[in-house]
Short mmCIF file of C-alpha atoms and ligand atoms in Angstrom, two decimals:
data_model
loop_
_atom_site.label_atom_id
_atom_site.label_comp_id
_atom_site.label_asym_id
_atom_site.label_seq_id
_atom_site.Cartn_x
_atom_site.Cartn_y
_atom_site.Cartn_z
CA MET A 1 -113.24 71.77 40.58
CA GLU A 2 -109.71 70.67 41.36
CA GLN A 3 -107.65 72.74 43.75
CA SER A 4 -104.62 74.02 41.91
CA GLN A 5 -101.50 75.55 43.40
CA GLY A 6 -102.24 78.58 45.56
CA ARG A 7 -106.01 78.02 45.70
CA GLY A 8 -106.09 76.41 49.14
CA ARG A 9 -107.70 78.71 51.66
CA ALA A 10 -105.18 78.08 54.44
CA ALA A 11 -102.47 80.16 52.80
CA PHE A 12 -104.82 83.14 52.57
CA GLU A 13 -106.50 83.25 55.96
CA PRO A 14 -107.79 86.77 56.79
CA GLN A 15 -106.23 89.16 57.41
CA SER A 16 -105.55 92.76 57.72
CA PRO A 17 -106.96 95.06 55.00
CA ALA A 18 -105.42 94.35 51.61
CA ARG A 19 -102.76 96.79 50.46
CA PHE A 20 -101.92 97.66 46.87
CA ASP A 21 -98.56 99.46 47.20
CA GLU A 22 -96.76 97.31 44.62
CA SER A 23 -99.57 97.80 42.07
CA LYS A 24 -99.29 101.57 42.66
CA ARG A 25 -95.53 101.48 42.17
CA ARG A 26 -95.79 99.46 38.96
CA ILE A 27 -98.55 101.63 37.49
CA ALA A 28 -96.40 104.69 38.14
CA ALA A 29 -93.43 103.01 36.44
CA ALA A 30 -95.51 101.79 33.46
CA SER A 31 -96.97 105.28 33.01
CA ARG A 32 -93.65 106.30 31.43
CA PHE A 33 -94.55 104.16 28.41
CA MET A 34 -98.34 103.75 28.54
CA PRO A 35 -100.73 106.66 29.25
CA GLY A 36 -101.92 106.14 32.81
CA GLY A 37 -100.06 102.82 32.87
CA VAL A 38 -103.04 101.08 31.21
CA SER A 39 -104.28 99.96 27.76
CA SER A 40 -107.98 100.86 27.97
CA ASN A 41 -109.72 104.00 29.20
CA PHE A 42 -111.92 101.78 31.33
CA ARG A 43 -108.92 100.61 33.38
CA HIS A 44 -107.91 104.14 34.31
CA GLY A 45 -109.07 106.19 37.27
CA ILE A 46 -109.96 103.24 39.49
CA ALA A 47 -109.41 103.70 43.24
CA PRO A 48 -107.05 103.12 44.97
CA THR A 49 -105.05 102.24 41.84
CA PRO A 50 -105.42 100.19 38.68
CA LEU A 51 -104.30 96.74 39.81
CA VAL A 52 -101.46 94.69 38.36
CA PHE A 53 -102.01 90.93 38.29
CA GLU A 54 -99.75 87.94 38.16
CA ARG A 55 -102.19 85.14 37.56
CA ALA A 56 -105.81 84.05 37.72
CA ASP A 57 -107.54 80.81 38.60
CA GLY A 58 -111.22 79.87 39.00
CA PRO A 59 -112.97 82.77 40.77
CA TRP A 60 -109.70 84.36 41.89
CA LEU A 61 -107.17 86.91 40.77
CA PHE A 62 -103.70 87.09 42.31
CA ASP A 63 -102.06 90.52 42.27
CA VAL A 64 -98.45 91.67 42.60
CA ASP A 65 -98.99 92.63 46.26
CA GLY A 66 -99.73 88.98 47.09
CA ASN A 67 -103.50 89.50 47.44
CA ARG A 68 -105.91 86.79 46.39
CA LEU A 69 -109.07 88.57 45.24
CA ILE A 70 -112.51 87.09 44.56
CA ASP A 71 -113.20 88.44 41.10
CA TYR A 72 -116.54 89.79 39.85
CA TYR A 73 -115.03 91.75 36.95
CA LEU A 74 -114.31 88.46 35.16
CA GLY A 75 -112.27 90.28 32.54
CA MET A 76 -115.24 92.70 32.09
CA GLY A 77 -117.55 89.75 31.53
CA PRO A 78 -115.99 87.09 29.33
CA MET A 79 -114.88 84.51 31.91
CA ILE A 80 -118.19 82.64 32.24
CA LEU A 81 -116.33 79.39 32.95
CA GLY A 82 -114.07 81.16 35.45
CA HIS A 83 -110.40 81.98 35.01
CA THR A 84 -108.18 79.56 33.09
CA PRO A 85 -110.65 76.68 32.82
CA GLU A 86 -109.20 73.30 32.00
CA PRO A 87 -111.04 72.55 28.70
CA VAL A 88 -110.12 75.91 27.19
CA ARG A 89 -106.51 75.67 28.35
CA ARG A 90 -106.16 72.20 26.86
CA ALA A 91 -107.70 73.16 23.51
CA VAL A 92 -105.49 76.22 23.20
CA ALA A 93 -102.32 74.33 24.20
CA ALA A 94 -103.05 71.65 21.58
CA GLN A 95 -103.64 74.27 18.87
CA LEU A 96 -100.41 76.11 19.77
CA GLU A 97 -98.51 73.02 18.66
CA ARG A 98 -100.19 73.25 15.25
CA GLY A 99 -99.72 76.95 14.57
CA ILE A 100 -100.67 80.43 15.70
CA LEU A 101 -101.90 82.34 12.65
CA TYR A 102 -102.38 80.96 9.15
CA GLY A 103 -103.67 83.97 7.23
CA GLY A 104 -106.23 81.54 5.85
CA GLN A 105 -109.06 79.29 6.88
CA SER A 106 -108.92 76.34 9.26
CA ALA A 107 -111.03 73.33 10.18
CA VAL A 108 -111.41 74.62 13.72
CA GLU A 109 -112.85 77.90 12.40
CA ALA A 110 -115.55 76.06 10.41
CA GLU A 111 -116.31 73.90 13.43
CA ALA A 112 -116.67 76.99 15.63
CA ALA A 113 -118.98 78.63 13.08
CA GLU A 114 -121.24 75.57 12.80
CA LEU A 115 -121.42 75.20 16.56
CA PHE A 116 -122.24 78.88 17.03
CA CYS A 117 -124.97 78.80 14.37
CA SER A 118 -126.51 75.73 15.97
CA LEU A 119 -126.90 77.64 19.25
CA VAL A 120 -127.97 81.18 18.32
CA PRO A 121 -131.50 81.58 16.89
CA CYS A 122 -130.74 84.41 14.41
CA ALA A 123 -127.46 82.92 13.19
CA GLU A 124 -127.93 81.51 9.69
CA LYS A 125 -124.39 82.68 8.94
CA LEU A 126 -121.68 84.55 10.81
CA ARG A 127 -118.44 86.50 10.44
CA PHE A 128 -115.77 86.27 13.12
CA ALA A 129 -114.10 89.47 14.32
CA SER A 130 -111.63 90.19 17.09
CA SER A 131 -113.52 92.65 19.29
CA GLY A 132 -117.11 93.58 20.01
CA SER A 133 -116.52 97.11 18.69
CA GLU A 134 -115.50 95.73 15.29
CA ALA A 135 -118.42 93.30 15.17
CA VAL A 136 -120.81 96.20 15.81
CA GLN A 137 -119.18 98.27 13.06
CA ALA A 138 -119.52 95.32 10.70
CA ALA A 139 -123.19 94.87 11.60
CA LEU A 140 -123.89 98.57 10.96
CA ALA A 141 -122.08 98.35 7.62
CA LEU A 142 -124.29 95.41 6.62
CA ALA A 143 -127.47 97.22 7.65
CA ARG A 144 -126.50 100.36 5.74
CA ALA A 145 -125.52 98.36 2.65
CA ALA A 146 -128.77 96.38 2.74
CA THR A 147 -131.05 99.39 3.14
CA GLY A 148 -129.15 102.14 1.35
CA ARG A 149 -129.90 104.30 4.43
CA ARG A 150 -127.45 105.93 6.88
CA THR A 151 -129.34 106.68 10.09
CA VAL A 152 -129.02 104.32 13.04
CA VAL A 153 -131.26 104.40 16.12
CA ASP A 154 -129.52 103.59 19.39
CA PHE A 155 -130.56 104.03 23.03
CA GLU A 156 -129.55 106.05 26.08
CA GLY A 157 -127.22 104.10 28.36
CA HIS A 158 -126.43 101.41 25.78
CA TYR A 159 -122.77 100.88 24.90
CA HIS A 160 -121.56 99.24 21.70
CA GLY A 161 -117.81 99.80 21.88
CA TRP A 162 -115.74 102.71 20.66
CA ILE A 163 -117.53 102.98 17.35
CA PRO A 164 -118.00 106.12 15.21
CA ARG A 165 -121.11 107.94 16.44
CA GLY A 166 -121.99 109.76 13.18
CA ASP A 167 -125.58 109.40 11.93
CA VAL A 168 -126.66 107.81 15.22
CA GLU A 169 -129.80 109.03 17.01
CA LEU A 170 -130.47 108.22 20.66
CA LEU A 171 -133.90 107.32 22.05
CA ALA A 172 -135.03 106.27 25.52
CA TRP A 173 -135.02 102.46 25.80
CA ASN A 174 -138.05 100.39 26.80
CA ASP A 175 -140.31 103.00 25.20
CA LEU A 176 -142.00 101.31 22.26
CA ALA A 177 -144.00 104.33 21.13
CA ALA A 178 -140.77 106.35 20.71
CA VAL A 179 -139.26 103.70 18.38
CA GLU A 180 -142.47 103.28 16.41
CA ALA A 181 -142.74 107.03 15.89
CA ARG A 182 -139.12 107.39 14.75
CA LEU A 183 -139.18 104.44 12.34
CA ALA A 184 -142.35 105.64 10.66
CA ALA A 185 -140.33 108.19 8.65
CA GLY A 186 -138.87 105.23 6.74
CA ASP A 187 -135.26 106.50 6.72
CA VAL A 188 -133.68 104.37 9.47
CA ALA A 189 -131.14 101.74 8.40
CA ALA A 190 -130.87 99.95 11.74
CA VAL A 191 -132.07 99.83 15.30
CA ILE A 192 -129.28 98.61 17.55
CA MET A 193 -129.83 97.76 21.20
CA GLU A 194 -128.63 95.63 24.05
CA PRO A 195 -131.69 93.33 24.29
CA ALA A 196 -131.26 93.50 28.05
CA MET A 197 -129.51 96.70 29.08
CA CYS A 198 -126.37 95.56 30.88
CA ASN A 199 -123.85 98.37 30.41
CA ALA A 200 -125.96 100.60 32.61
CA GLY A 201 -127.95 98.60 35.14
CA ALA A 202 -129.00 95.07 34.27
CA ILE A 203 -132.49 95.78 32.99
CA ALA A 204 -134.79 93.35 31.23
CA PRO A 205 -137.01 94.56 28.38
CA LEU A 206 -140.61 95.31 29.37
CA PRO A 207 -143.10 92.65 28.27
CA GLY A 208 -143.88 93.19 24.58
CA TYR A 209 -141.10 95.72 24.00
CA LEU A 210 -138.74 93.53 21.97
CA GLU A 211 -141.69 92.06 20.06
CA GLY A 212 -142.98 95.54 19.30
CA VAL A 213 -139.60 96.81 18.09
CA ARG A 214 -139.22 93.66 15.99
CA ALA A 215 -142.59 94.30 14.31
CA ALA A 216 -141.86 98.00 13.75
CA CYS A 217 -138.50 97.19 12.13
CA SER A 218 -140.14 94.65 9.82
CA ARG A 219 -142.87 97.15 8.92
CA HIS A 220 -140.46 99.92 7.98
CA GLY A 221 -137.64 97.95 6.32
CA THR A 222 -135.22 98.62 9.19
CA VAL A 223 -132.60 96.07 10.21
CA LEU A 224 -132.93 95.04 13.87
CA ILE A 225 -129.57 94.41 15.54
CA PHE A 226 -129.25 92.96 19.02
CA ASP A 227 -125.90 93.72 20.59
CA GLU A 228 -125.38 90.58 22.65
CA VAL A 229 -121.73 91.22 23.50
CA ILE A 230 -122.63 90.94 27.21
CA THR A 231 -125.81 88.83 27.14
CA GLY A 232 -124.57 86.28 24.59
CA PHE A 233 -123.70 82.92 26.18
CA ARG A 234 -124.27 84.49 29.59
CA VAL A 235 -128.05 84.73 30.12
CA ALA A 236 -128.74 81.67 27.90
CA PRO A 237 -126.75 79.60 25.38
CA GLY A 238 -128.60 81.40 22.57
CA GLY A 239 -128.34 84.79 24.27
CA ALA A 240 -131.12 87.19 25.22
CA GLN A 241 -132.82 86.51 21.86
CA GLN A 242 -133.37 82.94 23.04
CA LEU A 243 -134.31 83.94 26.58
CA PHE A 244 -136.94 86.43 25.39
CA GLY A 245 -137.95 84.61 22.21
CA VAL A 246 -137.41 87.50 19.79
CA THR A 247 -135.14 87.02 16.78
CA PRO A 248 -133.26 90.02 15.35
CA ASP A 249 -131.97 90.29 11.77
CA LEU A 250 -128.39 90.60 13.00
CA ALA A 251 -126.68 90.18 16.35
CA THR A 252 -123.23 90.90 17.67
CA PHE A 253 -121.37 88.80 20.20
CA GLY A 254 -118.02 88.90 22.00
CA LYS A 255 -116.87 88.34 25.58
CA CYS A 256 -118.20 84.88 26.60
CA VAL A 257 -117.82 83.37 23.11
CA ALA A 258 -114.25 82.25 23.82
CA ASN A 259 -113.95 82.73 27.61
CA GLY A 260 -111.42 85.53 27.37
CA PHE A 261 -109.83 84.98 23.98
CA PRO A 262 -110.39 87.86 21.54
CA VAL A 263 -113.31 86.56 19.50
CA ALA A 264 -116.34 88.51 18.41
CA VAL A 265 -119.10 87.64 15.97
CA VAL A 266 -121.61 89.32 13.74
CA ALA A 267 -124.31 86.79 12.94
CA GLY A 268 -127.72 86.83 11.35
CA ARG A 269 -129.73 86.37 8.20
CA ALA A 270 -127.74 84.76 5.40
CA GLU A 271 -128.73 87.35 2.77
CA LEU A 272 -127.32 90.11 5.01
CA LEU A 273 -124.06 88.31 5.83
CA ASP A 274 -123.58 87.52 2.14
CA LEU A 275 -123.21 91.27 1.50
CA PHE A 276 -119.61 90.81 2.65
CA VAL A 277 -119.04 88.48 -0.28
CA SER A 278 -120.76 90.62 -2.90
CA GLY A 279 -118.50 93.49 -1.84
CA ALA A 280 -121.41 95.72 -0.78
CA ALA A 281 -120.01 95.84 2.78
CA MET A 282 -116.40 95.77 3.96
CA HIS A 283 -115.00 93.80 6.85
CA GLY A 284 -111.47 92.52 7.45
CA GLY A 285 -108.99 91.80 10.21
CA THR A 286 -105.57 90.17 10.42
CA TYR A 287 -106.44 88.28 13.60
CA ASN A 288 -110.03 87.31 12.77
CA ALA A 289 -110.69 83.60 13.36
CA ASN A 290 -107.08 82.93 14.31
CA PRO A 291 -106.86 79.22 15.13
CA ILE A 292 -105.86 79.74 18.77
CA SER A 293 -108.97 81.78 19.44
CA MET A 294 -111.08 79.38 17.39
CA ALA A 295 -109.88 76.44 19.50
CA ALA A 296 -110.90 78.44 22.58
CA THR A 297 -114.27 79.16 20.95
CA VAL A 298 -115.03 75.50 20.25
CA ALA A 299 -114.02 74.47 23.79
CA THR A 300 -116.07 77.28 25.38
CA LEU A 301 -119.19 76.81 23.26
CA ARG A 302 -119.14 73.06 23.84
CA ALA A 303 -119.05 73.72 27.57
CA LEU A 304 -121.94 76.20 27.30
CA ALA A 305 -124.08 74.46 24.66
CA ASP A 306 -126.53 72.55 26.85
CA GLY A 307 -127.23 75.47 29.16
CA SER A 308 -126.14 73.59 32.30
CA VAL A 309 -123.47 76.20 33.10
CA MET A 310 -126.01 79.05 33.17
CA LYS A 311 -128.39 76.86 35.17
CA ALA A 312 -125.66 76.03 37.70
CA ILE A 313 -124.84 79.72 38.13
CA GLU A 314 -128.48 80.62 38.76
CA PRO A 315 -128.92 79.55 42.41
CA LEU A 316 -125.53 80.97 43.35
CA GLY A 317 -126.26 84.23 41.61
CA ARG A 318 -129.61 84.50 43.39
CA LYS A 319 -127.95 83.70 46.71
CA LEU A 320 -125.41 86.46 46.13
CA MET A 321 -128.09 88.94 45.07
CA GLN A 322 -130.12 88.17 48.19
CA GLY A 323 -127.03 88.23 50.40
CA LEU A 324 -125.98 91.65 49.11
CA ASP A 325 -129.51 92.94 49.47
CA SER A 326 -129.70 91.76 53.10
CA ALA A 327 -126.24 93.10 53.93
CA LEU A 328 -127.13 96.54 52.58
CA ARG A 329 -130.51 96.56 54.30
CA ALA A 330 -128.91 95.57 57.62
CA ALA A 331 -126.59 98.55 57.31
CA GLY A 332 -129.52 100.84 56.48
CA ILE A 333 -128.30 101.50 52.93
CA GLN A 334 -131.07 102.01 50.37
CA ALA A 335 -130.21 100.03 47.24
CA VAL A 336 -131.74 97.85 44.54
CA VAL A 337 -130.06 94.60 43.52
CA ALA A 338 -131.60 93.62 40.19
CA GLY A 339 -130.94 91.78 36.96
CA PHE A 340 -130.06 88.22 36.05
CA PRO A 341 -128.27 85.71 38.27
CA GLN A 342 -125.38 85.62 35.77
CA ILE A 343 -125.09 89.42 35.60
CA PHE A 344 -126.80 91.78 37.97
CA HIS A 345 -126.53 95.37 39.12
CA VAL A 346 -126.39 97.03 42.50
CA GLY A 347 -127.88 100.52 42.41
CA PHE A 348 -127.25 102.57 45.55
CA GLY A 349 -129.93 105.14 46.31
CA LEU A 350 -132.63 103.61 44.08
CA ALA A 351 -136.07 103.06 45.58
CA GLY A 352 -137.23 100.48 43.02
CA PRO A 353 -135.98 98.57 39.97
CA ALA A 354 -134.81 100.82 37.14
CA ARG A 355 -136.75 100.69 33.88
CA ASP A 356 -134.38 102.71 31.73
CA HIS A 357 -131.28 104.87 31.77
CA ARG A 358 -133.12 107.88 33.20
CA ASP A 359 -134.04 105.95 36.35
CA LEU A 360 -130.35 105.14 36.82
CA ALA A 361 -129.52 108.86 36.99
CA ARG A 362 -130.55 108.63 40.66
CA VAL A 363 -127.79 106.16 41.53
CA ASP A 364 -125.46 107.35 44.28
CA ARG A 365 -122.27 106.48 42.46
CA ALA A 366 -119.86 108.15 44.88
CA ARG A 367 -121.12 106.06 47.76
CA TYR A 368 -121.02 102.87 45.70
CA VAL A 369 -117.40 103.57 44.75
CA ARG A 370 -116.64 103.80 48.47
CA PHE A 371 -118.40 100.47 48.96
CA CYS A 372 -116.24 98.91 46.21
CA GLY A 373 -113.14 100.31 47.91
CA GLU A 374 -114.16 98.68 51.18
CA LEU A 375 -114.89 95.42 49.35
CA LEU A 376 -111.49 95.53 47.69
CA SER A 377 -109.74 96.02 50.99
CA ARG A 378 -111.56 92.80 52.02
CA ARG A 379 -110.32 91.09 48.86
CA VAL A 380 -113.47 91.19 46.76
CA ARG A 381 -113.16 92.92 43.39
CA ALA A 382 -116.42 94.38 42.03
CA LEU A 383 -116.92 96.86 39.21
CA GLU A 384 -117.45 100.44 40.32
CA ARG A 385 -120.26 100.88 37.79
CA GLY A 386 -122.44 98.45 39.77
CA ALA A 387 -122.35 95.32 37.58
CA TRP A 388 -121.50 91.90 39.04
CA PHE A 389 -120.49 89.09 36.67
CA LEU A 390 -120.65 85.49 37.87
CA SER A 391 -118.91 82.38 36.60
CA ALA A 392 -119.23 78.63 36.91
CA ALA A 393 -116.19 78.76 39.22
CA HIS A 394 -117.91 80.84 41.91
CA ASP A 395 -119.00 78.17 44.37
CA ALA A 396 -121.10 78.47 47.54
CA ALA A 397 -118.04 79.04 49.74
CA VAL A 398 -116.85 81.92 47.59
CA ILE A 399 -120.35 83.44 47.58
CA ASP A 400 -120.53 83.17 51.40
CA GLU A 401 -117.12 84.82 51.73
CA THR A 402 -118.32 87.62 49.43
CA ILE A 403 -121.52 88.20 51.41
CA GLU A 404 -119.51 88.35 54.64
CA ALA A 405 -117.16 90.92 53.10
CA ALA A 406 -120.13 92.90 51.76
CA ALA A 407 -121.78 93.01 55.19
CA ALA A 408 -118.59 94.44 56.71
CA ALA A 409 -118.07 96.84 53.80
CA ALA A 410 -121.66 98.10 54.10
CA LEU A 411 -121.17 98.82 57.81
CA ALA A 412 -117.91 100.61 57.05
CA ILE A 413 -119.61 103.10 54.72
CA ARG A 414 -122.69 103.63 56.87
CA GLU A 415 -123.18 107.30 57.51
C1 PLP B 1 -122.86 95.55 24.62
C2 PLP B 1 -121.46 95.80 24.18
N1 PLP B 1 -121.19 95.95 22.89
C3 PLP B 1 -119.95 96.15 22.41
C4 PLP B 1 -118.88 96.20 23.28
C5 PLP B 1 -117.50 96.41 22.75
O1 PLP B 1 -116.77 95.23 22.82
P1 PLP B 1 -115.17 95.28 22.85
O2 PLP B 1 -114.77 95.88 24.15
O3 PLP B 1 -114.78 93.82 22.73
O4 PLP B 1 -114.74 96.08 21.67
C6 PLP B 1 -119.08 96.04 24.65
C7 PLP B 1 -117.97 96.11 25.59
O5 PLP B 1 -118.12 96.11 26.79
C8 PLP B 1 -120.40 95.83 25.12
O6 PLP B 1 -120.68 95.68 26.42
#
């Protein structure tokens, strides 16, 4: 990848611990107008301060204190091609010349829809939305309209956005017997799950679990929804449903679909999606399928379509997982590094891979937050909840730099 202004390493040679005084000052100032100085609850309460950024490029973020940080937040997951990738930038710049919002349909929207449906197994048709939370609400509306039932089964530790929680029952995930028993009553409209649990941990389904839930849903007339907002276009071009070979009735996507532009999707069986047209289910949105975001979608999906991006991330992700594991071991810190090379989880205090949310209750979060603080002072930004997102822009040099920082951070928190 070409070296753009400010990316050269020479200008950023280490270094004393990073400081974040200017971010602190600006957050305090912004707090006069925005609660906590932020626009999402998930950006609040982060030590030593929510950060304020000036720009981003490849695997790096540049903050207002002049720090260049290796980024594993990746915008909370979307930036699978890295920050500001050339093809997406070009497509968006070209579309800007042709208009921002039409309040109507566009050729680029139809192109994005066809491309998406060619990649995702369940997607006979789709609706574009502007956030994952909305796509999930739309999917639940379709399931309730199709079945005439209200109850939705969801799972402990799964997150689907800030959606209304009424008529939702929680079960333990990866427990097939529990789902089978609950569906047998015949009153459940939908089962919604992350097909690999990535909001807590990064846990794959047990062999046969997805297949078993699929069969139980079919048996009892329940709509199966995979929430692929994280896994979609990250673990495989067709999402976890492609990786694990189980096709849901509906699926929701967001994040990686447009590499950071606000695009989400509810996709699935045509007869379900057509309920939007018959008026049985409601879904709208001023910004849905805006042509700027659609141009970003086409550019991103084209880059991801043949799976080479995910494949290229794989060895680097494995190298980072192994490097973190060794660094923590060397410092005598008990931890499990598990998941997928494109998104994995570091669980401090675990003795073995987690199987469900209950296993994750043993995670030593306080100590991991300290680890993240030490990483940040060494200019590596990792999510305090334990997830690490990788992009095509994280090359071997960046991974080596990260492992070096992690080794030092692990020693710094050794008790
Ligand atoms: C699995 C899952 N579903 C839904 C959402 C909500 O998406 P958004 O934040 O775009 O509303 C998220 C967000 O992290 C998610 O991880």
